[in-house]
GROMACS .gro file of C-alpha atoms in nm:
model
  214
    1MET     CA    1   2.188  -0.959  -0.701
    2THR     CA    2   2.027  -1.235  -0.844
    3GLN     CA    3   1.666  -1.298  -0.782
    4SER     CA    4   1.541  -1.645  -0.669
    5VAL     CA    5   1.253  -1.806  -0.915
    6GLY     CA    6   1.029  -1.752  -0.639
    7ASP     CA    7   1.140  -1.384  -0.568
    8ALA     CA    8   1.119  -1.333  -0.924
    9LEU     CA    9   0.731  -1.473  -0.935
   10ALA     CA   10   0.646  -1.314  -0.640
   11GLU     CA   11   0.711  -0.986  -0.809
   12SER     CA   12   0.558  -1.030  -1.127
   13LEU     CA   13   0.228  -1.189  -0.987
   14ARG     CA   14   0.225  -0.834  -0.755
   15GLU     CA   15   0.253  -0.616  -1.064
   16ARG     CA   16   0.001  -0.784  -1.245
   17VAL     CA   17  -0.243  -0.749  -0.943
   18LEU     CA   18  -0.116  -0.361  -0.860
   19THR     CA   19  -0.196  -0.296  -1.300
   20GLU     CA   20  -0.521  -0.475  -1.276
   21ASP     CA   21  -0.395  -0.673  -1.532
   22ILE     CA   22  -0.547  -0.965  -1.323
   23LYS     CA   23  -0.860  -0.865  -1.253
   24ALA     CA   24  -1.015  -0.846  -0.914
   25GLY     CA   25  -1.222  -1.141  -0.849
   26VAL     CA   26  -1.059  -1.380  -1.116
   27PRO     CA   27  -0.900  -1.675  -0.890
   28VAL     CA   28  -0.512  -1.727  -0.878
   29THR     CA   29  -0.458  -2.115  -0.896
   30GLU     CA   30  -0.129  -2.291  -0.842
   31ALA     CA   31  -0.173  -2.483  -1.116
   32SER     CA   32  -0.268  -2.155  -1.363
   33VAL     CA   33   0.045  -1.996  -1.216
   34ALA     CA   34   0.259  -2.285  -1.274
   35ASN     CA   35   0.142  -2.339  -1.608
   36ASP     CA   36   0.186  -1.976  -1.685
   37TYR     CA   37   0.538  -1.931  -1.599
   38GLN     CA   38   0.637  -2.292  -1.591
   39VAL     CA   39   0.761  -2.351  -1.261
   40ALA     CA   40   0.653  -2.596  -0.965
   41ARG     CA   41   0.356  -2.624  -0.839
   42GLN     CA   42   0.524  -2.580  -0.485
   43THR     CA   43   0.714  -2.239  -0.605
   44ALA     CA   44   0.346  -2.109  -0.732
   45LYS     CA   45   0.165  -2.191  -0.417
   46ALA     CA   46   0.509  -2.009  -0.218
   47ALA     CA   47   0.429  -1.700  -0.438
   48ILE     CA   48   0.031  -1.655  -0.400
   49GLU     CA   49   0.064  -1.737  -0.033
   50ARG     CA   50   0.347  -1.483   0.007
   51LEU     CA   51   0.074  -1.213  -0.204
   52VAL     CA   52  -0.216  -1.342   0.040
   53GLY     CA   53  -0.013  -1.258   0.355
   54GLU     CA   54   0.047  -0.899   0.156
   55GLY     CA   55  -0.333  -0.860   0.134
   56LEU     CA   56  -0.288  -0.815  -0.305
   57LEU     CA   57  -0.484  -1.166  -0.249
   58GLU     CA   58  -0.747  -1.351  -0.053
   59ARG     CA   59  -0.814  -1.704   0.003
   60THR     CA   60  -1.115  -1.812   0.207
   61ALA     CA   61  -1.176  -2.179   0.234
   62HIS     CA   62  -1.257  -2.415  -0.003
   63ARG     CA   63  -1.159  -2.152  -0.274
   64SER     CA   64  -0.871  -2.058  -0.499
   65ALA     CA   65  -0.660  -1.717  -0.400
   66ARG     CA   66  -0.819  -1.410  -0.601
   67VAL     CA   67  -0.763  -1.059  -0.600
   68PRO     CA   68  -1.010  -0.880  -0.333
   69VAL     CA   69  -1.305  -0.685  -0.496
   70LEU     CA   70  -1.295  -0.416  -0.236
   71ASP     CA   71  -1.652  -0.205  -0.173
   72THR     CA   72  -1.686   0.180  -0.066
   73SER     CA   73  -1.747   0.105   0.287
   74GLN     CA   74  -1.427  -0.188   0.322
   75VAL     CA   75  -1.219   0.163   0.141
   76LYS     CA   76  -1.374   0.406   0.428
   77ASP     CA   77  -1.304   0.134   0.708
   78LEU     CA   78  -0.933   0.124   0.551
   79TYR     CA   79  -0.871   0.488   0.546
   80PHE     CA   80  -1.014   0.500   0.919
   81ALA     CA   81  -0.868   0.260   1.082
   82ARG     CA   82  -0.520   0.341   0.863
   83GLY     CA   83  -0.581   0.732   1.003
   84VAL     CA   84  -0.631   0.685   1.375
   85ILE     CA   85  -0.287   0.459   1.356
   86GLU     CA   86  -0.002   0.718   1.148
   87SER     CA   87  -0.178   1.036   1.272
   88ARG     CA   88  -0.145   0.960   1.629
   89CYS     CA   89   0.229   0.776   1.550
   90TYR     CA   90   0.337   1.147   1.357
   91GLU     CA   91   0.211   1.367   1.665
   92LEU     CA   92   0.415   1.119   1.918
   93LEU     CA   93   0.738   1.176   1.672
   94ALA     CA   94   0.668   1.533   1.642
   95ALA     CA   95   0.663   1.540   2.030
   96GLU     CA   96   1.042   1.430   2.027
   97ARG     CA   97   1.111   1.608   1.697
   98ARG     CA   98   1.238   1.238   1.595
   99VAL     CA   99   1.280   1.139   1.239
  100ALA     CA  100   1.442   0.811   1.188
  101PRO     CA  101   1.716   0.813   0.915
  102ALA     CA  102   1.480   0.479   0.715
  103ALA     CA  103   1.189   0.752   0.717
  104GLU     CA  104   1.427   0.994   0.531
  105THR     CA  105   1.562   0.726   0.299
  106ALA     CA  106   1.215   0.629   0.217
  107HIS     CA  107   1.103   0.990   0.146
  108ALA     CA  108   1.433   1.045  -0.073
  109ALA     CA  109   1.322   0.692  -0.254
  110PHE     CA  110   0.943   0.773  -0.300
  111ALA     CA  111   1.053   1.083  -0.499
  112THR     CA  112   1.318   0.873  -0.749
  113ALA     CA  113   0.997   0.640  -0.770
  114ALA     CA  114   0.729   0.924  -0.837
  115ALA     CA  115   0.984   1.045  -1.161
  116GLY     CA  116   0.861   0.741  -1.307
  117MET     CA  117   0.584   0.548  -1.388
  118ASP     CA  118   0.596   0.190  -1.255
  119VAL     CA  119   0.304   0.189  -1.035
  120ALA     CA  120   0.454  -0.069  -0.826
  121PRO     CA  121   0.745   0.069  -0.727
  122ILE     CA  122   0.525   0.366  -0.659
  123VAL     CA  123   0.296   0.183  -0.425
  124ASP     CA  124   0.591   0.031  -0.269
  125ALA     CA  125   0.777   0.307  -0.138
  126ASP     CA  126   0.481   0.517  -0.053
  127ILE     CA  127   0.404   0.218   0.183
  128GLU     CA  128   0.767   0.155   0.311
  129PHE     CA  129   0.787   0.533   0.412
  130HIS     CA  130   0.485   0.531   0.629
  131ARG     CA  131   0.599   0.244   0.771
  132ALA     CA  132   0.948   0.360   0.852
  133LEU     CA  133   0.786   0.660   1.054
  134VAL     CA  134   0.507   0.409   1.220
  135LEU     CA  135   0.825   0.158   1.286
  136SER     CA  136   1.032   0.447   1.427
  137LEU     CA  137   0.808   0.465   1.758
  138GLY     CA  138   0.950   0.095   1.868
  139SER     CA  139   0.619  -0.095   1.932
  140ALA     CA  140   0.594  -0.407   1.761
  141ARG     CA  141   0.245  -0.480   1.819
  142LEU     CA  142   0.181  -0.132   1.658
  143ALA     CA  143   0.395  -0.233   1.381
  144ARG     CA  144   0.194  -0.520   1.325
  145SER     CA  145  -0.147  -0.362   1.334
  146HIS     CA  146  -0.046  -0.109   1.106
  147ALA     CA  147   0.150  -0.375   0.846
  148LEU     CA  148  -0.211  -0.566   0.861
  149ILE     CA  149  -0.384  -0.257   0.734
  150ILE     CA  150  -0.194  -0.072   0.487
  151ASN     CA  151  -0.126  -0.474   0.311
  152GLU     CA  152  -0.440  -0.461   0.290
  153MET     CA  153  -0.471  -0.086   0.113
  154ARG     CA  154  -0.183  -0.182  -0.161
  155LEU     CA  155  -0.510  -0.231  -0.429
  156CYS     CA  156  -0.632   0.135  -0.316
  157LEU     CA  157  -0.308   0.267  -0.343
  158ALA     CA  158  -0.244   0.104  -0.673
  159GLN     CA  159  -0.591   0.190  -0.839
  160VAL     CA  160  -0.494   0.616  -0.702
  161GLN     CA  161  -0.207   0.589  -0.946
  162SER     CA  162  -0.271   0.310  -1.265
  163ARG     CA  163  -0.601   0.522  -1.242
  164HIS     CA  164  -0.421   0.854  -1.191
  165LEU     CA  165  -0.616   1.019  -0.951
  166LEU     CA  166  -0.301   1.145  -0.804
  167ASP     CA  167  -0.005   1.246  -0.914
  168ALA     CA  168   0.286   1.125  -0.744
  169THR     CA  169   0.517   1.428  -0.747
  170GLU     CA  170   0.177   1.586  -0.544
  171ILE     CA  171   0.201   1.271  -0.296
  172ALA     CA  172   0.554   1.346  -0.248
  173SER     CA  173   0.508   1.689  -0.151
  174GLU     CA  174   0.223   1.589   0.106
  175HIS     CA  175   0.515   1.376   0.268
  176GLU     CA  176   0.715   1.644   0.283
  177THR     CA  177   0.486   1.844   0.464
  178ILE     CA  178   0.455   1.523   0.748
  179LEU     CA  179   0.790   1.531   0.799
  180ARG     CA  180   0.835   1.912   0.818
  181ALA     CA  181   0.600   1.948   1.155
  182ILE     CA  182   0.770   1.638   1.251
  183ARG     CA  183   1.103   1.793   1.198
  184SER     CA  184   0.999   2.133   1.377
  185GLY     CA  185   0.782   1.957   1.687
  186ASP     CA  186   0.449   2.089   1.564
  187ALA     CA  187   0.240   1.756   1.709
  188ALA     CA  188  -0.096   1.887   1.644
  189ARG     CA  189   0.038   1.986   1.304
  190ALA     CA  190   0.212   1.660   1.228
  191GLY     CA  191  -0.130   1.436   1.279
  192SER     CA  192  -0.348   1.688   1.089
  193ALA     CA  193  -0.096   1.662   0.832
  194GLY     CA  194  -0.111   1.290   0.800
  195LEU     CA  195  -0.546   1.343   0.828
  196ASP     CA  196  -0.509   1.560   0.524
  197HIS     CA  197  -0.289   1.324   0.306
  198LEU     CA  198  -0.503   0.993   0.341
  199ALA     CA  199  -0.871   1.241   0.267
  200HIS     CA  200  -0.694   1.328  -0.009
  201ALA     CA  201  -0.656   0.989  -0.198
  202GLU     CA  202  -0.971   0.868  -0.019
  203GLU     CA  203  -1.229   1.091  -0.178
  204LYS     CA  204  -1.026   1.078  -0.511
  205LEU     CA  205  -1.079   0.742  -0.467
  206LEU     CA  206  -1.367   0.696  -0.354
  207GLU     CA  207  -1.528   0.960  -0.678
  208HIS     CA  208  -1.357   0.732  -0.896
  209MET     CA  209  -1.552   0.408  -0.732
  210SER     CA  210  -1.904   0.578  -0.717
  211ALA     CA  211  -1.808   0.701  -1.105
  212PRO     CA  212  -2.100   0.564  -1.377
  213ARG     CA  213  -1.901   0.298  -1.604
  214THR     CA  214  -1.923   0.414  -1.938
   0.00000   0.00000   0.00000
């Protein structure tokens, strides 16, 4: 399927943000994007707004969009909020031994992405796996709350991958542990596996953020 100009532009900007080609705190203006990609200002604006909606860019009043600068307290809060939602979701799913086909598909897609080296596909597949599990509960409000948090976390997930803090195949194995607990009906194990999965990544990221820069 042929991509539209807007979709291709958004994908390119997303890749540059996730690989830190566009650094945190650097303004991303409509004029600069339009000039760099030789597109109309309106197309550039739409692509920027899409990334704002995904949490990869932030825009405050009277300022250009820019990549958020996350400190350790923000990272901890994001992982905490995500853990509260996801662990409870996995417990509820395990109580019914319910794994939606979309979650199984997303799990396989992540394993495929993990075999490659590109950061953006790995991050997207990781998010889709967890999103599919939450969506399978059928709560629109819960899904919206989870989407808000996990979109903000894209930058965290990208750092884990781009800095090689965790091997993607190890993450895939942790996903499988969550699925096995849900399939077997072990609610306590499903919830704890979800929390362990997040704690593993959080620990590695915080260690990286706290390490002295040379």
